Amino acid sequence: MKFSLPYQKAQVAKAEDPKIPSRIQQPDSPSQNTVHHAKEGFFVSCSLSYGVPVNFINDQKDIYKPLIRDHAFVGFPGVDEAVEEGRRYNRHSNKNYSDWIKYVAKTPIDGYIEYYVVFSRPDEQGKTKVSWMLQSHDTPDESGFGMENVPEIMLVTYLDKNGDYTEPFRLESVKW
């Protein structure tokens, strides 16, 4: 699996191992923030997106599907509002986030990407974590930016080896 920043000219890598597809894209510049996962045979075309197009590519299964287009998730899996027991209470803010949805003040939960989405490397089962910043922390600072005090809300879901969502987005964290 390989992550690369979008809008970069891609080169074709020669496969040294027969399990590695020959069409895995390589970055032009070694200084790019990339993570190599060619041995898994699939990759996401961008590790960090601010709404720019992102694709899932699996050369071994001949799968190419869009994940993000026009600042929105393609095939948006929805959001599960339930909160796992361990994520309900934030000890730093002394708040219970069982009803976290009431803290969503800035962004509708419809798959639109206003901030960023991060695609991580796959785990042992080949699942790729997708972290979506639904709402950024907006505490005022000395420059006057952020006149509202709203929490940062991160949601998470996973992609399988076929690029399909395995579950709806769930609450990952609420931070002040």
PDB file of C-alpha atoms in Angstrom:
ATOM      1  CA  MET A   1       0.000   0.000   0.000  1.00  0.00           C
ATOM      2  CA  LYS A   2       1.260   3.468  -0.729  1.00  0.00           C
ATOM      3  CA  PHE A   3       0.118   6.924   0.159  1.00  0.00           C
ATOM      4  CA  SER A   4       1.187   9.928  -1.883  1.00  0.00           C
ATOM      5  CA  LEU A   5       0.232  13.569  -2.122  1.00  0.00           C
ATOM      6  CA  PRO A   6      -2.127  14.404  -5.010  1.00  0.00           C
ATOM      7  CA  TYR A   7      -1.349  16.392  -8.131  1.00  0.00           C
ATOM      8  CA  GLN A   8       2.184  15.071  -8.362  1.00  0.00           C
ATOM      9  CA  LYS A   9       3.495  13.557 -11.557  1.00  0.00           C
ATOM     10  CA  ALA A  10       3.717   9.827 -10.989  1.00  0.00           C
ATOM     11  CA  GLN A  11       6.295   7.374 -12.276  1.00  0.00           C
ATOM     12  CA  VAL A  12       5.833   3.663 -12.749  1.00  0.00           C
ATOM     13  CA  ALA A  13       7.793   1.506 -10.323  1.00  0.00           C
ATOM     14  CA  LYS A  14       9.300  -1.756 -11.494  1.00  0.00           C
ATOM     15  CA  ALA A  15       8.184  -4.700  -9.426  1.00  0.00           C
ATOM     16  CA  GLU A  16      11.022  -6.687  -7.893  1.00  0.00           C
ATOM     17  CA  ASP A  17       8.687  -9.073  -6.083  1.00  0.00           C
ATOM     18  CA  PRO A  18       6.044 -10.811  -8.253  1.00  0.00           C
ATOM     19  CA  LYS A  19       3.402 -10.035  -5.592  1.00  0.00           C
ATOM     20  CA  ILE A  20       3.895  -6.284  -6.109  1.00  0.00           C
ATOM     21  CA  PRO A  21       1.808  -4.810  -8.936  1.00  0.00           C
ATOM     22  CA  SER A  22       3.817  -2.945 -11.547  1.00  0.00           C
ATOM     23  CA  ARG A  23       1.546   0.116 -11.561  1.00  0.00           C
ATOM     24  CA  ILE A  24       2.186   1.373  -8.008  1.00  0.00           C
ATOM     25  CA  GLN A  25       2.883   5.094  -8.285  1.00  0.00           C
ATOM     26  CA  GLN A  26       6.097   6.475  -6.862  1.00  0.00           C
ATOM     27  CA  PRO A  27       6.602  10.120  -5.850  1.00  0.00           C
ATOM     28  CA  ASP A  28       8.853  12.385  -7.920  1.00  0.00           C
ATOM     29  CA  SER A  29      10.448  13.798  -4.802  1.00  0.00           C
ATOM     30  CA  PRO A  30      11.794  11.674  -1.932  1.00  0.00           C
ATOM     31  CA  SER A  31      10.981  14.539   0.447  1.00  0.00           C
ATOM     32  CA  GLN A  32       7.227  14.005   0.073  1.00  0.00           C
ATOM     33  CA  ASN A  33       5.295  12.687   3.037  1.00  0.00           C
ATOM     34  CA  THR A  34       4.688   9.178   1.701  1.00  0.00           C
ATOM     35  CA  VAL A  35       4.231   5.769   3.270  1.00  0.00           C
ATOM     36  CA  HIS A  36       5.140   2.740   1.154  1.00  0.00           C
ATOM     37  CA  HIS A  37       2.758  -0.232   1.199  1.00  0.00           C
ATOM     38  CA  ALA A  38       3.401  -1.818  -2.185  1.00  0.00           C
ATOM     39  CA  LYS A  39       3.461  -5.346  -0.766  1.00  0.00           C
ATOM     40  CA  GLU A  40      -0.236  -5.158   0.160  1.00  0.00           C
ATOM     41  CA  GLY A  41      -1.116  -4.488  -3.494  1.00  0.00           C
ATOM     42  CA  PHE A  42      -3.466  -1.591  -2.814  1.00  0.00           C
ATOM     43  CA  PHE A  43      -3.104   2.051  -1.882  1.00  0.00           C
ATOM     44  CA  VAL A  44      -4.907   5.321  -1.349  1.00  0.00           C
ATOM     45  CA  SER A  45      -3.707   8.091  -3.646  1.00  0.00           C
ATOM     46  CA  CYS A  46      -3.383  10.662  -0.855  1.00  0.00           C
ATOM     47  CA  SER A  47      -2.545  10.271   2.832  1.00  0.00           C
ATOM     48  CA  LEU A  48      -3.893  13.704   3.831  1.00  0.00           C
ATOM     49  CA  SER A  49      -6.747  15.454   2.039  1.00  0.00           C
ATOM     50  CA  TYR A  50      -8.372  18.821   2.550  1.00  0.00           C
ATOM     51  CA  GLY A  51     -11.182  17.805   0.219  1.00  0.00           C
ATOM     52  CA  VAL A  52      -9.050  17.275  -2.893  1.00  0.00           C
ATOM     53  CA  PRO A  53      -9.800  14.097  -4.908  1.00  0.00           C
ATOM     54  CA  VAL A  54      -8.601  10.818  -3.365  1.00  0.00           C
ATOM     55  CA  ASN A  55      -8.768   7.366  -4.971  1.00  0.00           C
ATOM     56  CA  PHE A  56      -8.510   3.807  -3.739  1.00  0.00           C
ATOM     57  CA  ILE A  57      -6.483   1.600  -6.088  1.00  0.00           C
ATOM     58  CA  ASN A  58      -5.989  -2.157  -5.911  1.00  0.00           C
ATOM     59  CA  ASP A  59      -4.084  -3.342  -8.969  1.00  0.00           C
ATOM     60  CA  GLN A  60      -4.270  -6.999  -7.984  1.00  0.00           C
ATOM     61  CA  LYS A  61      -8.087  -6.963  -8.047  1.00  0.00           C
ATOM     62  CA  ASP A  62      -8.332  -4.294 -10.778  1.00  0.00           C
ATOM     63  CA  ILE A  63     -10.188  -1.909  -8.435  1.00  0.00           C
ATOM     64  CA  TYR A  64     -10.091   1.856  -8.916  1.00  0.00           C
ATOM     65  CA  LYS A  65     -12.690   3.848  -7.029  1.00  0.00           C
ATOM     66  CA  PRO A  66     -13.039   7.459  -5.911  1.00  0.00           C
ATOM     67  CA  LEU A  67     -13.100   8.104  -2.166  1.00  0.00           C
ATOM     68  CA  ILE A  68     -13.284  11.918  -2.140  1.00  0.00           C
ATOM     69  CA  ARG A  69     -14.679  14.237  -4.829  1.00  0.00           C
ATOM     70  CA  ASP A  70     -15.850  17.862  -4.634  1.00  0.00           C
ATOM     71  CA  HIS A  71     -14.998  18.146  -0.911  1.00  0.00           C
ATOM     72  CA  ALA A  72     -17.210  15.168  -0.029  1.00  0.00           C
ATOM     73  CA  PHE A  73     -16.912  11.425   0.603  1.00  0.00           C
ATOM     74  CA  VAL A  74     -18.068   9.275  -2.297  1.00  0.00           C
ATOM     75  CA  GLY A  75     -20.292   6.512  -0.925  1.00  0.00           C
ATOM     76  CA  PHE A  76     -20.436   8.267   2.459  1.00  0.00           C
ATOM     77  CA  PRO A  77     -21.122   5.511   5.036  1.00  0.00           C
ATOM     78  CA  GLY A  78     -23.030   7.766   7.436  1.00  0.00           C
ATOM     79  CA  VAL A  79     -22.344   8.477  11.103  1.00  0.00           C
ATOM     80  CA  ASP A  80     -23.113   6.321  14.117  1.00  0.00           C
ATOM     81  CA  GLU A  81     -24.020   8.683  16.969  1.00  0.00           C
ATOM     82  CA  ALA A  82     -23.507   6.042  19.670  1.00  0.00           C
ATOM     83  CA  VAL A  83     -20.386   6.469  21.795  1.00  0.00           C
ATOM     84  CA  GLU A  84     -18.249   3.600  23.045  1.00  0.00           C
ATOM     85  CA  GLU A  85     -17.926   3.505  26.819  1.00  0.00           C
ATOM     86  CA  GLY A  86     -14.239   4.456  26.881  1.00  0.00           C
ATOM     87  CA  ARG A  87     -14.768   7.550  24.743  1.00  0.00           C
ATOM     88  CA  ARG A  88     -17.665   9.117  26.656  1.00  0.00           C
ATOM     89  CA  TYR A  89     -15.728  11.071  29.273  1.00  0.00           C
ATOM     90  CA  ASN A  90     -12.927  13.554  28.580  1.00  0.00           C
ATOM     91  CA  ARG A  91     -10.808  13.950  31.722  1.00  0.00           C
ATOM     92  CA  HIS A  92      -9.147  17.149  30.449  1.00  0.00           C
ATOM     93  CA  SER A  93     -12.405  19.057  30.038  1.00  0.00           C
ATOM     94  CA  ASN A  94     -14.376  17.169  32.734  1.00  0.00           C
ATOM     95  CA  LYS A  95     -17.211  16.682  30.249  1.00  0.00           C
ATOM     96  CA  ASN A  96     -19.263  13.670  29.303  1.00  0.00           C
ATOM     97  CA  TYR A  97     -19.619  13.331  25.524  1.00  0.00           C
ATOM     98  CA  SER A  98     -22.320  10.648  25.446  1.00  0.00           C
ATOM     99  CA  ASP A  99     -24.423  13.152  23.505  1.00  0.00           C
ATOM    100  CA  TRP A 100     -21.477  14.409  21.420  1.00  0.00           C
ATOM    101  CA  ILE A 101     -23.689  15.336  18.485  1.00  0.00           C
ATOM    102  CA  LYS A 102     -24.923  18.447  20.350  1.00  0.00           C
ATOM    103  CA  TYR A 103     -21.375  19.868  20.169  1.00  0.00           C
ATOM    104  CA  VAL A 104     -21.376  19.872  16.371  1.00  0.00           C
ATOM    105  CA  ALA A 105     -21.757  23.575  15.736  1.00  0.00           C
ATOM    106  CA  LYS A 106     -20.007  24.271  12.449  1.00  0.00           C
ATOM    107  CA  THR A 107     -20.201  21.406   9.976  1.00  0.00           C
ATOM    108  CA  PRO A 108     -23.224  19.361   8.925  1.00  0.00           C
ATOM    109  CA  ILE A 109     -22.654  15.610   9.254  1.00  0.00           C
ATOM    110  CA  ASP A 110     -23.404  14.777   5.643  1.00  0.00           C
ATOM    111  CA  GLY A 111     -19.998  13.765   4.311  1.00  0.00           C
ATOM    112  CA  TYR A 112     -18.828  17.267   3.362  1.00  0.00           C
ATOM    113  CA  ILE A 113     -15.137  17.854   4.145  1.00  0.00           C
ATOM    114  CA  GLU A 114     -14.385  21.300   5.488  1.00  0.00           C
ATOM    115  CA  TYR A 115     -11.157  20.474   7.302  1.00  0.00           C
ATOM    116  CA  TYR A 116      -9.082  17.357   6.692  1.00  0.00           C
ATOM    117  CA  VAL A 117      -9.172  13.583   6.296  1.00  0.00           C
ATOM    118  CA  VAL A 118      -6.219  11.303   7.097  1.00  0.00           C
ATOM    119  CA  PHE A 119      -5.774   7.805   5.631  1.00  0.00           C
ATOM    120  CA  SER A 120      -3.433   5.689   7.772  1.00  0.00           C
ATOM    121  CA  ARG A 121      -1.443   2.596   6.891  1.00  0.00           C
ATOM    122  CA  PRO A 122      -3.415  -0.658   6.985  1.00  0.00           C
ATOM    123  CA  ASP A 123      -3.502  -2.825  10.094  1.00  0.00           C
ATOM    124  CA  GLU A 124      -2.825  -6.589  10.273  1.00  0.00           C
ATOM    125  CA  GLN A 125      -6.217  -7.373   8.699  1.00  0.00           C
ATOM    126  CA  GLY A 126      -5.627  -4.932   5.833  1.00  0.00           C
ATOM    127  CA  LYS A 127      -8.073  -2.320   7.144  1.00  0.00           C
ATOM    128  CA  THR A 128      -7.129   1.323   6.494  1.00  0.00           C
ATOM    129  CA  LYS A 129      -8.151   3.830   9.172  1.00  0.00           C
ATOM    130  CA  VAL A 130      -9.908   6.964   7.898  1.00  0.00           C
ATOM    131  CA  SER A 131      -9.875   9.883  10.385  1.00  0.00           C
ATOM    132  CA  TRP A 132     -12.137  12.832   9.550  1.00  0.00           C
ATOM    133  CA  MET A 133     -11.902  16.168  11.346  1.00  0.00           C
ATOM    134  CA  LEU A 134     -15.541  17.112  11.411  1.00  0.00           C
ATOM    135  CA  GLN A 135     -15.002  20.318  13.368  1.00  0.00           C
ATOM    136  CA  SER A 136     -11.880  22.197  14.343  1.00  0.00           C
ATOM    137  CA  HIS A 137     -11.146  23.624  17.781  1.00  0.00           C
ATOM    138  CA  ASP A 138     -11.963  27.317  17.728  1.00  0.00           C
ATOM    139  CA  THR A 139     -10.510  28.895  20.864  1.00  0.00           C
ATOM    140  CA  PRO A 140      -9.697  32.608  20.539  1.00  0.00           C
ATOM    141  CA  ASP A 141      -6.010  33.441  20.425  1.00  0.00           C
ATOM    142  CA  GLU A 142      -3.980  36.663  20.504  1.00  0.00           C
ATOM    143  CA  SER A 143      -4.678  37.301  16.803  1.00  0.00           C
ATOM    144  CA  GLY A 144      -8.430  37.178  17.394  1.00  0.00           C
ATOM    145  CA  PHE A 145      -8.926  34.030  15.298  1.00  0.00           C
ATOM    146  CA  GLY A 146     -11.772  31.854  16.469  1.00  0.00           C
ATOM    147  CA  MET A 147     -14.247  33.873  18.424  1.00  0.00           C
ATOM    148  CA  GLU A 148     -16.357  30.822  19.328  1.00  0.00           C
ATOM    149  CA  ASN A 149     -15.391  28.177  21.829  1.00  0.00           C
ATOM    150  CA  VAL A 150     -16.296  24.913  20.108  1.00  0.00           C
ATOM    151  CA  PRO A 151     -14.526  21.560  20.490  1.00  0.00           C
ATOM    152  CA  GLU A 152     -12.432  19.712  17.940  1.00  0.00           C
ATOM    153  CA  ILE A 153     -14.391  16.651  16.821  1.00  0.00           C
ATOM    154  CA  MET A 154     -12.683  13.719  15.106  1.00  0.00           C
ATOM    155  CA  LEU A 155     -14.594  10.793  13.587  1.00  0.00           C
ATOM    156  CA  VAL A 156     -13.158   7.467  12.373  1.00  0.00           C
ATOM    157  CA  THR A 157     -14.070   4.573  10.075  1.00  0.00           C
ATOM    158  CA  TYR A 158     -12.137   1.933   8.118  1.00  0.00           C
ATOM    159  CA  LEU A 159     -11.687   0.785   4.528  1.00  0.00           C
ATOM    160  CA  ASP A 160     -11.187  -2.867   3.642  1.00  0.00           C
ATOM    161  CA  LYS A 161      -8.870  -4.271   0.925  1.00  0.00           C
ATOM    162  CA  ASN A 162     -11.555  -3.522  -1.677  1.00  0.00           C
ATOM    163  CA  GLY A 163     -11.854   0.133  -0.694  1.00  0.00           C
ATOM    164  CA  ASP A 164     -15.282  -0.339   0.895  1.00  0.00           C
ATOM    165  CA  TYR A 165     -16.221   1.246   4.220  1.00  0.00           C
ATOM    166  CA  THR A 166     -16.512  -1.381   6.946  1.00  0.00           C
ATOM    167  CA  GLU A 167     -18.764   0.723   9.213  1.00  0.00           C
ATOM    168  CA  PRO A 168     -20.228   4.219   9.574  1.00  0.00           C
ATOM    169  CA  PHE A 169     -18.041   6.974  10.992  1.00  0.00           C
ATOM    170  CA  ARG A 170     -17.851   6.869  14.818  1.00  0.00           C
ATOM    171  CA  LEU A 171     -16.642   9.360  17.382  1.00  0.00           C
ATOM    172  CA  GLU A 172     -12.867   9.121  17.848  1.00  0.00           C
ATOM    173  CA  SER A 173     -12.309  12.158  20.070  1.00  0.00           C
ATOM    174  CA  VAL A 174     -13.676  15.469  21.337  1.00  0.00           C
ATOM    175  CA  LYS A 175     -11.021  17.956  22.445  1.00  0.00           C
ATOM    176  CA  TRP A 176     -11.189  21.509  23.721  1.00  0.00           C
TER     177      TRP A 176
END
